[in-house]
PDB file of C-alpha atoms and ligand atoms in Angstrom:
ATOM      1  CA  UNK Z 226      66.701 169.376 -44.352  1.00  0.00           C
ATOM      2  CA  UNK Z 227      67.940 166.091 -41.547  1.00  0.00           C
ATOM      3  CA  UNK Z 228      69.765 164.084 -43.876  1.00  0.00           C
ATOM      4  CA  UNK Z 229      72.749 163.651 -41.511  1.00  0.00           C
ATOM      5  CA  UNK Z 230      69.858 161.628 -39.639  1.00  0.00           C
ATOM      6  CA  UNK Z 231      69.969 158.611 -42.282  1.00  0.00           C
ATOM      7  CA  UNK Z 232      72.277 156.606 -42.512  1.00  0.00           C
ATOM      8  CA  UNK Z 233      73.237 153.576 -44.877  1.00  0.00           C
ATOM      9  CA  UNK Z 234      73.993 150.046 -44.265  1.00  0.00           C
ATOM     10  CA  UNK Z 235      74.814 146.756 -45.570  1.00  0.00           C
ATOM     11  CA  UNK Z 236      73.536 144.991 -42.903  1.00  0.00           C
ATOM     12  CA  UNK Z 237      70.648 142.395 -42.928  1.00  0.00           C
ATOM     13  CA  UNK Z 238      67.819 143.776 -41.397  1.00  0.00           C
ATOM     14  CA  UNK Z 239      67.202 141.594 -38.221  1.00  0.00           C
ATOM     15  CA  UNK Z 240      69.991 142.610 -36.336  1.00  0.00           C
ATOM     16  CA  UNK Z 241      69.578 146.028 -36.037  1.00  0.00           C
ATOM     17  CA  UNK Z 242      69.017 146.892 -32.875  1.00  0.00           C
ATOM     18  CA  UNK Z 243      66.504 150.416 -33.523  1.00  0.00           C
ATOM     19  CA  UNK Z 244      62.793 151.094 -31.821  1.00  0.00           C
ATOM     20  CA  UNK Z 245      61.425 149.371 -35.184  1.00  0.00           C
ATOM     21  CA  UNK Z 246      61.959 147.551 -38.715  1.00  0.00           C
ATOM     22  CA  UNK Z 247      60.319 148.060 -41.159  1.00  0.00           C
ATOM     23  CA  UNK Z 248      59.308 144.448 -42.718  1.00  0.00           C
ATOM     24  CA  UNK Z 249      57.827 144.517 -46.926  1.00  0.00           C
ATOM     25  CA  UNK Z 250      55.653 142.150 -46.282  1.00  0.00           C
ATOM     26  CA  UNK Z 251      52.613 141.025 -48.343  1.00  0.00           C
ATOM     27  CA  UNK Z 252      48.728 141.893 -47.353  1.00  0.00           C
ATOM     28  CA  UNK Z 253      48.277 138.662 -45.675  1.00  0.00           C
ATOM     29  CA  UNK Z 254      50.477 139.496 -43.216  1.00  0.00           C
ATOM     30  CA  UNK Z 255      51.762 135.366 -42.471  1.00  0.00           C
ATOM     31  CA  UNK Z 256      55.379 135.924 -43.856  1.00  0.00           C
ATOM     32  CA  UNK Z 257      57.165 135.173 -47.602  1.00  0.00           C
ATOM     33  CA  UNK Z 258      60.217 135.232 -48.998  1.00  0.00           C
ATOM     34  CA  UNK Z 259      63.262 137.760 -48.837  1.00  0.00           C
ATOM     35  CA  UNK Z 260      63.038 140.239 -45.948  1.00  0.00           C
ATOM     36  CA  UNK Z 261      60.045 138.978 -45.256  1.00  0.00           C
ATOM     37  CA  UNK Z 262      60.878 135.724 -44.296  1.00  0.00           C
ATOM     38  CA  UNK Z 263      64.337 136.805 -42.885  1.00  0.00           C
ATOM     39  CA  UNK Z 264      62.308 138.886 -40.009  1.00  0.00           C
ATOM     40  CA  UNK Z 265      60.198 136.016 -39.194  1.00  0.00           C
ATOM     41  CA  UNK Z 266      62.900 133.597 -39.422  1.00  0.00           C
ATOM     42  CA  UNK Z 267      64.630 135.586 -36.628  1.00  0.00           C
ATOM     43  CA  UNK Z 268      61.596 137.185 -34.687  1.00  0.00           C
ATOM     44  CA  UNK Z 269      60.320 133.402 -34.543  1.00  0.00           C
ATOM     45  CA  UNK Z 270      56.980 131.705 -34.172  1.00  0.00           C
ATOM     46  CA  UNK Z 271      55.402 134.712 -32.153  1.00  0.00           C
ATOM     47  CA  UNK Z 272      55.671 137.365 -35.022  1.00  0.00           C
ATOM     48  CA  UNK Z 273      53.713 135.168 -37.115  1.00  0.00           C
ATOM     49  CA  UNK Z 274      50.773 134.003 -34.099  1.00  0.00           C
ATOM     50  CA  UNK Z 275      50.379 138.595 -33.486  1.00  0.00           C
ATOM     51  CA  UNK Z 276      50.511 138.813 -37.154  1.00  0.00           C
ATOM     52  CA  UNK Z 277      47.299 135.904 -37.599  1.00  0.00           C
ATOM     53  CA  UNK Z 278      44.955 138.207 -35.075  1.00  0.00           C
ATOM     54  CA  UNK Z 279      46.017 141.517 -37.496  1.00  0.00           C
ATOM     55  CA  UNK Z 280      43.272 140.757 -40.667  1.00  0.00           C
ATOM     56  CA  UNK Z 281      46.048 141.578 -42.753  1.00  0.00           C
ATOM     57  CA  UNK Z 282      47.156 143.823 -44.873  1.00  0.00           C
ATOM     58  CA  UNK Z 283      45.820 147.049 -47.580  1.00  0.00           C
ATOM     59  CA  UNK Z 284      48.904 148.004 -49.292  1.00  0.00           C
ATOM     60  CA  UNK Z 285      50.035 151.464 -48.707  1.00  0.00           C
ATOM     61  CA  UNK Z 286      49.338 150.523 -45.129  1.00  0.00           C
ATOM     62  CA  UNK Z 287      51.401 149.346 -42.504  1.00  0.00           C
ATOM     63  CA  UNK Z 288      50.582 147.691 -39.391  1.00  0.00           C
ATOM     64  CA  UNK Z 289      52.715 147.335 -35.767  1.00  0.00           C
ATOM     65  CA  UNK Z 290      53.849 143.920 -33.436  1.00  0.00           C
ATOM     66  CA  UNK Z 291      56.121 142.929 -31.350  1.00  0.00           C
ATOM     67  CA  UNK Z 292      59.535 142.736 -32.388  1.00  0.00           C
ATOM     68  CA  UNK Z 293      59.040 138.340 -30.985  1.00  0.00           C
ATOM     69  CA  UNK Z 294      63.126 137.293 -30.964  1.00  0.00           C
ATOM     70  CA  UNK Z 295      64.576 139.915 -32.659  1.00  0.00           C
ATOM     71  CA  UNK Z 296      66.606 142.957 -31.293  1.00  0.00           C
ATOM     72  CA  UNK Z 297      64.396 145.014 -32.740  1.00  0.00           C
ATOM     73  CA  UNK Z 298      61.267 146.935 -30.235  1.00  0.00           C
ATOM     74  CA  UNK Z 299      58.619 146.673 -33.184  1.00  0.00           C
ATOM     75  CA  UNK Z 300      57.820 145.253 -36.590  1.00  0.00           C
ATOM     76  CA  UNK Z 301      55.994 147.876 -38.528  1.00  0.00           C
ATOM     77  CA  UNK Z 302      54.514 145.713 -41.299  1.00  0.00           C
ATOM     78  CA  UNK Z 303      53.978 147.592 -45.263  1.00  0.00           C
ATOM     79  CA  UNK Z 304      52.903 146.688 -47.885  1.00  0.00           C
ATOM     80  CA  UNK Z 305      54.457 147.820 -51.266  1.00  0.00           C
ATOM     81  CA  UNK Z 306      52.917 147.687 -54.276  1.00  0.00           C
ATOM     82  CA  UNK Z 307      53.416 145.167 -57.086  1.00  0.00           C
ATOM     83  CA  UNK Z 308      56.125 147.192 -59.659  1.00  0.00           C
ATOM     84  CA  UNK Z 309      53.397 147.381 -63.791  1.00  0.00           C
ATOM     85  CA  UNK Z 310      55.214 149.778 -64.989  1.00  0.00           C
ATOM     86  CA  UNK Z 311      54.302 152.547 -63.227  1.00  0.00           C
ATOM     87  CA  UNK Z 312      50.562 153.720 -64.482  1.00  0.00           C
ATOM     88  CA  UNK Z 313      49.110 151.269 -61.393  1.00  0.00           C
ATOM     89  CA  UNK Z 314      49.387 154.101 -58.944  1.00  0.00           C
ATOM     90  CA  UNK Z 315      53.017 152.069 -57.618  1.00  0.00           C
ATOM     91  CA  UNK Z 316      54.474 155.311 -57.166  1.00  0.00           C
ATOM     92  CA  UNK Z 317      51.768 156.833 -54.577  1.00  0.00           C
ATOM     93  CA  UNK Z 318      51.452 153.996 -52.888  1.00  0.00           C
ATOM     94  CA  UNK Z 319      54.618 153.805 -52.328  1.00  0.00           C
ATOM     95  CA  UNK Z 320      55.484 156.965 -50.556  1.00  0.00           C
ATOM     96  CA  UNK Z 321      52.578 156.015 -48.304  1.00  0.00           C
ATOM     97  CA  UNK Z 322      54.312 153.166 -47.293  1.00  0.00           C
ATOM     98  CA  UNK Z 323      56.714 154.935 -45.879  1.00  0.00           C
ATOM     99  CA  UNK Z 324      54.060 158.182 -44.897  1.00  0.00           C
ATOM    100  CA  UNK Z 325      52.388 155.238 -42.777  1.00  0.00           C
ATOM    101  CA  UNK Z 326      55.588 153.936 -41.269  1.00  0.00           C
ATOM    102  CA  UNK Z 327      56.410 157.474 -40.186  1.00  0.00           C
ATOM    103  CA  UNK Z 328      52.657 157.621 -39.012  1.00  0.00           C
ATOM    104  CA  UNK Z 329      53.675 154.729 -36.980  1.00  0.00           C
ATOM    105  CA  UNK Z 330      56.683 156.094 -35.863  1.00  0.00           C
ATOM    106  CA  UNK Z 331      55.353 159.409 -34.132  1.00  0.00           C
ATOM    107  CA  UNK Z 332      52.692 157.832 -32.762  1.00  0.00           C
ATOM    108  CA  UNK Z 333      54.790 155.623 -31.187  1.00  0.00           C
ATOM    109  CA  UNK Z 334      57.211 157.939 -30.427  1.00  0.00           C
ATOM    110  CA  UNK Z 335      60.183 156.137 -31.567  1.00  0.00           C
ATOM    111  CA  UNK Z 336      63.675 157.757 -32.438  1.00  0.00           C
ATOM    112  CA  UNK Z 337      65.045 155.097 -34.402  1.00  0.00           C
ATOM    113  CA  UNK Z 338      63.759 153.016 -37.311  1.00  0.00           C
ATOM    114  CA  UNK Z 339      65.326 151.356 -40.052  1.00  0.00           C
ATOM    115  CA  UNK Z 340      63.708 150.185 -43.518  1.00  0.00           C
ATOM    116  CA  UNK Z 341      64.928 147.782 -46.332  1.00  0.00           C
ATOM    117  CA  UNK Z 342      63.366 148.619 -49.913  1.00  0.00           C
ATOM    118  CA  UNK Z 343      60.311 148.405 -49.776  1.00  0.00           C
ATOM    119  CA  UNK Z 344      59.117 146.855 -53.051  1.00  0.00           C
ATOM    120  CA  UNK Z 345      62.237 146.834 -54.910  1.00  0.00           C
ATOM    121  CA  UNK Z 346      62.725 143.063 -54.828  1.00  0.00           C
ATOM    122  CA  UNK Z 347      60.442 140.630 -55.422  1.00  0.00           C
ATOM    123  CA  UNK Z 348      57.661 143.255 -56.325  1.00  0.00           C
ATOM    124  CA  UNK Z 349      60.092 144.283 -59.077  1.00  0.00           C
ATOM    125  CA  UNK Z 350      59.647 148.444 -58.725  1.00  0.00           C
ATOM    126  CA  UNK Z 351      62.812 150.114 -60.127  1.00  0.00           C
ATOM    127  CA  UNK Z 352      65.318 150.510 -57.954  1.00  0.00           C
ATOM    128  CA  UNK Z 353      66.090 154.514 -58.513  1.00  0.00           C
ATOM    129  CA  UNK Z 354      63.083 155.594 -58.775  1.00  0.00           C
ATOM    130  CA  UNK Z 355      61.882 154.076 -55.493  1.00  0.00           C
ATOM    131  CA  UNK Z 356      65.008 155.183 -53.439  1.00  0.00           C
ATOM    132  CA  UNK Z 357      63.807 159.162 -55.145  1.00  0.00           C
ATOM    133  CA  UNK Z 358      60.063 158.003 -53.256  1.00  0.00           C
ATOM    134  CA  UNK Z 359      61.597 156.840 -49.741  1.00  0.00           C
ATOM    135  CA  UNK Z 360      64.342 159.709 -49.495  1.00  0.00           C
ATOM    136  CA  UNK Z 361      61.481 162.274 -50.293  1.00  0.00           C
ATOM    137  CA  UNK Z 362      59.232 161.083 -47.439  1.00  0.00           C
ATOM    138  CA  UNK Z 363      62.199 160.522 -45.240  1.00  0.00           C
ATOM    139  CA  UNK Z 364      63.339 163.833 -44.906  1.00  0.00           C
ATOM    140  CA  UNK Z 365      59.426 164.930 -44.842  1.00  0.00           C
ATOM    141  CA  UNK Z 366      59.774 163.004 -41.679  1.00  0.00           C
ATOM    142  CA  UNK Z 367      62.519 163.740 -39.802  1.00  0.00           C
ATOM    143  CA  UNK Z 368      60.792 167.049 -40.467  1.00  0.00           C
ATOM    144  CA  UNK Z 369      57.697 166.352 -39.626  1.00  0.00           C
ATOM    145  CA  UNK Z 370      59.116 164.791 -36.309  1.00  0.00           C
ATOM    146  CA  UNK Z 371      61.380 166.073 -34.353  1.00  0.00           C
ATOM    147  CA  UNK Z 372      61.995 163.086 -32.198  1.00  0.00           C
ATOM    148  CA  UNK Z 373      63.214 160.701 -35.068  1.00  0.00           C
ATOM    149  CA  UNK Z 374      66.602 160.697 -34.426  1.00  0.00           C
ATOM    150  CA  UNK Z 375      67.793 158.207 -36.893  1.00  0.00           C
ATOM    151  CA  UNK Z 376      66.547 156.216 -40.150  1.00  0.00           C
ATOM    152  CA  UNK Z 377      68.921 153.699 -41.411  1.00  0.00           C
ATOM    153  CA  UNK Z 378      68.326 152.553 -44.631  1.00  0.00           C
ATOM    154  CA  UNK Z 379      69.451 148.460 -44.778  1.00  0.00           C
ATOM    155  CA  UNK Z 380      70.915 148.133 -48.866  1.00  0.00           C
ATOM    156  CA  UNK Z 381      70.981 144.940 -49.759  1.00  0.00           C
ATOM    157  CA  UNK Z 382      71.947 145.222 -52.323  1.00  0.00           C
ATOM    158  CA  UNK Z 383      74.884 147.379 -54.313  1.00  0.00           C
ATOM    159  CA  UNK Z 384      72.533 148.484 -56.859  1.00  0.00           C
ATOM    160  CA  UNK Z 385      70.404 149.515 -53.327  1.00  0.00           C
ATOM    161  CA  UNK Z 386      73.349 151.795 -52.708  1.00  0.00           C
ATOM    162  CA  UNK Z 387      73.598 152.948 -54.959  1.00  0.00           C
ATOM    163  CA  UNK Z 388      70.203 154.298 -55.724  1.00  0.00           C
ATOM    164  CA  UNK Z 389      70.406 155.573 -51.936  1.00  0.00           C
ATOM    165  CA  UNK Z 390      73.971 157.588 -52.838  1.00  0.00           C
ATOM    166  CA  UNK Z 391      72.270 159.142 -55.898  1.00  0.00           C
ATOM    167  CA  UNK Z 392      69.084 160.298 -54.042  1.00  0.00           C
ATOM    168  CA  UNK Z 393      70.948 161.391 -51.367  1.00  0.00           C
ATOM    169  CA  UNK Z 394      72.766 163.754 -53.874  1.00  0.00           C
ATOM    170  CA  UNK Z 395      69.184 165.522 -55.394  1.00  0.00           C
ATOM    171  CA  UNK Z 396      68.644 168.309 -52.361  1.00  0.00           C
ATOM    172  CA  UNK Z 397      64.858 168.935 -52.279  1.00  0.00           C
TER     173      UNK Z 397
HETATM  174  N1  APR I 114      68.178 142.888 -44.838  1.00  0.00           N
HETATM  175  C1  APR I 114      67.363 143.891 -45.582  1.00  0.00           C
HETATM  176  N2  APR I 114      67.258 143.703 -46.758  1.00  0.00           N
HETATM  177  C2  APR I 114      66.817 142.890 -47.085  1.00  0.00           C
HETATM  178  C3  APR I 114      67.063 141.296 -46.358  1.00  0.00           C
HETATM  179  C4  APR I 114      67.039 141.586 -45.063  1.00  0.00           C
HETATM  180  N3  APR I 114      67.218 139.682 -44.309  1.00  0.00           N
HETATM  181  N4  APR I 114      66.538 140.619 -47.339  1.00  0.00           N
HETATM  182  C5  APR I 114      66.019 140.772 -48.404  1.00  0.00           C
HETATM  183  N5  APR I 114      66.792 142.523 -48.349  1.00  0.00           N
HETATM  184  C6  APR I 114      66.005 143.233 -49.307  1.00  0.00           C
HETATM  185  C7  APR I 114      66.133 143.287 -50.390  1.00  0.00           C
HETATM  186  O1  APR I 114      67.335 142.788 -51.142  1.00  0.00           O
HETATM  187  C8  APR I 114      65.360 144.546 -51.179  1.00  0.00           C
HETATM  188  O2  APR I 114      66.270 145.459 -51.459  1.00  0.00           O
HETATM  189  O3  APR I 114      64.902 143.311 -49.143  1.00  0.00           O
HETATM  190  C9  APR I 114      64.001 144.405 -50.554  1.00  0.00           C
HETATM  191  C10 APR I 114      62.652 144.258 -50.375  1.00  0.00           C
HETATM  192  O4  APR I 114      63.240 142.764 -51.186  1.00  0.00           O
HETATM  193  P1  APR I 114      61.782 142.134 -50.474  1.00  0.00           P
HETATM  194  O5  APR I 114      62.297 141.070 -49.654  1.00  0.00           O
HETATM  195  O6  APR I 114      61.523 140.728 -51.908  1.00  0.00           O
HETATM  196  O7  APR I 114      60.572 142.847 -50.764  1.00  0.00           O
HETATM  197  P2  APR I 114      59.222 143.781 -52.065  1.00  0.00           P
HETATM  198  O8  APR I 114      60.277 143.329 -52.911  1.00  0.00           O
HETATM  199  O9  APR I 114      58.621 144.459 -50.883  1.00  0.00           O
HETATM  200  O10 APR I 114      58.325 141.580 -51.998  1.00  0.00           O
HETATM  201  C11 APR I 114      57.173 141.836 -50.777  1.00  0.00           C
HETATM  202  O11 APR I 114      58.551 139.483 -51.326  1.00  0.00           O
HETATM  203  O12 APR I 114      58.838 138.098 -48.920  1.00  0.00           O
HETATM  204  C12 APR I 114      57.573 138.565 -49.952  1.00  0.00           C
HETATM  205  O13 APR I 114      56.009 138.415 -48.988  1.00  0.00           O
HETATM  206  C13 APR I 114      56.962 138.907 -49.140  1.00  0.00           C
HETATM  207  O14 APR I 114      55.444 138.569 -50.628  1.00  0.00           O
HETATM  208  C14 APR I 114      56.699 140.084 -50.490  1.00  0.00           C
HETATM  209  C15 APR I 114      56.976 139.957 -51.369  1.00  0.00           C
END
């Protein structure tokens, strides 16, 4: 099942020296608060300059840029759904974010990736439901991408860590 390749850490994602870190961005790709703001602050102005050439990103989609001044080689920007109660395709769109990020991991032959809890901050997606979706898609990606050696999940708060630990206990 590959769970031994999933790692929960409490670190700031901007300091992780992995092949790619995932950014929980917004549709403009022009930066914001939360992890988006932290990544742009750490990457430097070159990241925003590169993002300006991408013409934004649809919800559920993902686009890749260089890592600029980050220790990570690449940043995969994905736009999660804003939570509106669950009746507007939010679960399907969140799952699509993970699938599109892993499609880029496969396309670029990346071996290590770090992912924040997409949509569970400003966008308000319930942490437990988001963690179940994340773990399900990550388990599928680890089966489909044998070159993917390590998926690091950053738990920036206790609620996120508990949600992932609970989701990992539920065997598929
Ligand atoms: N490192 C790792 N995780 C972080 C960091 C960081 N430096 N900063 C915040 N987080 C965590 C949050 O605690 C949360 O668990 O990232 C997760 C995602 O939260 P947000 O960053 O608020 O992202 P999201 O809920 O997807 O909302 C996206 O917020 O910042 C804006 O421009 C962004 O409009 C977009 C929206």
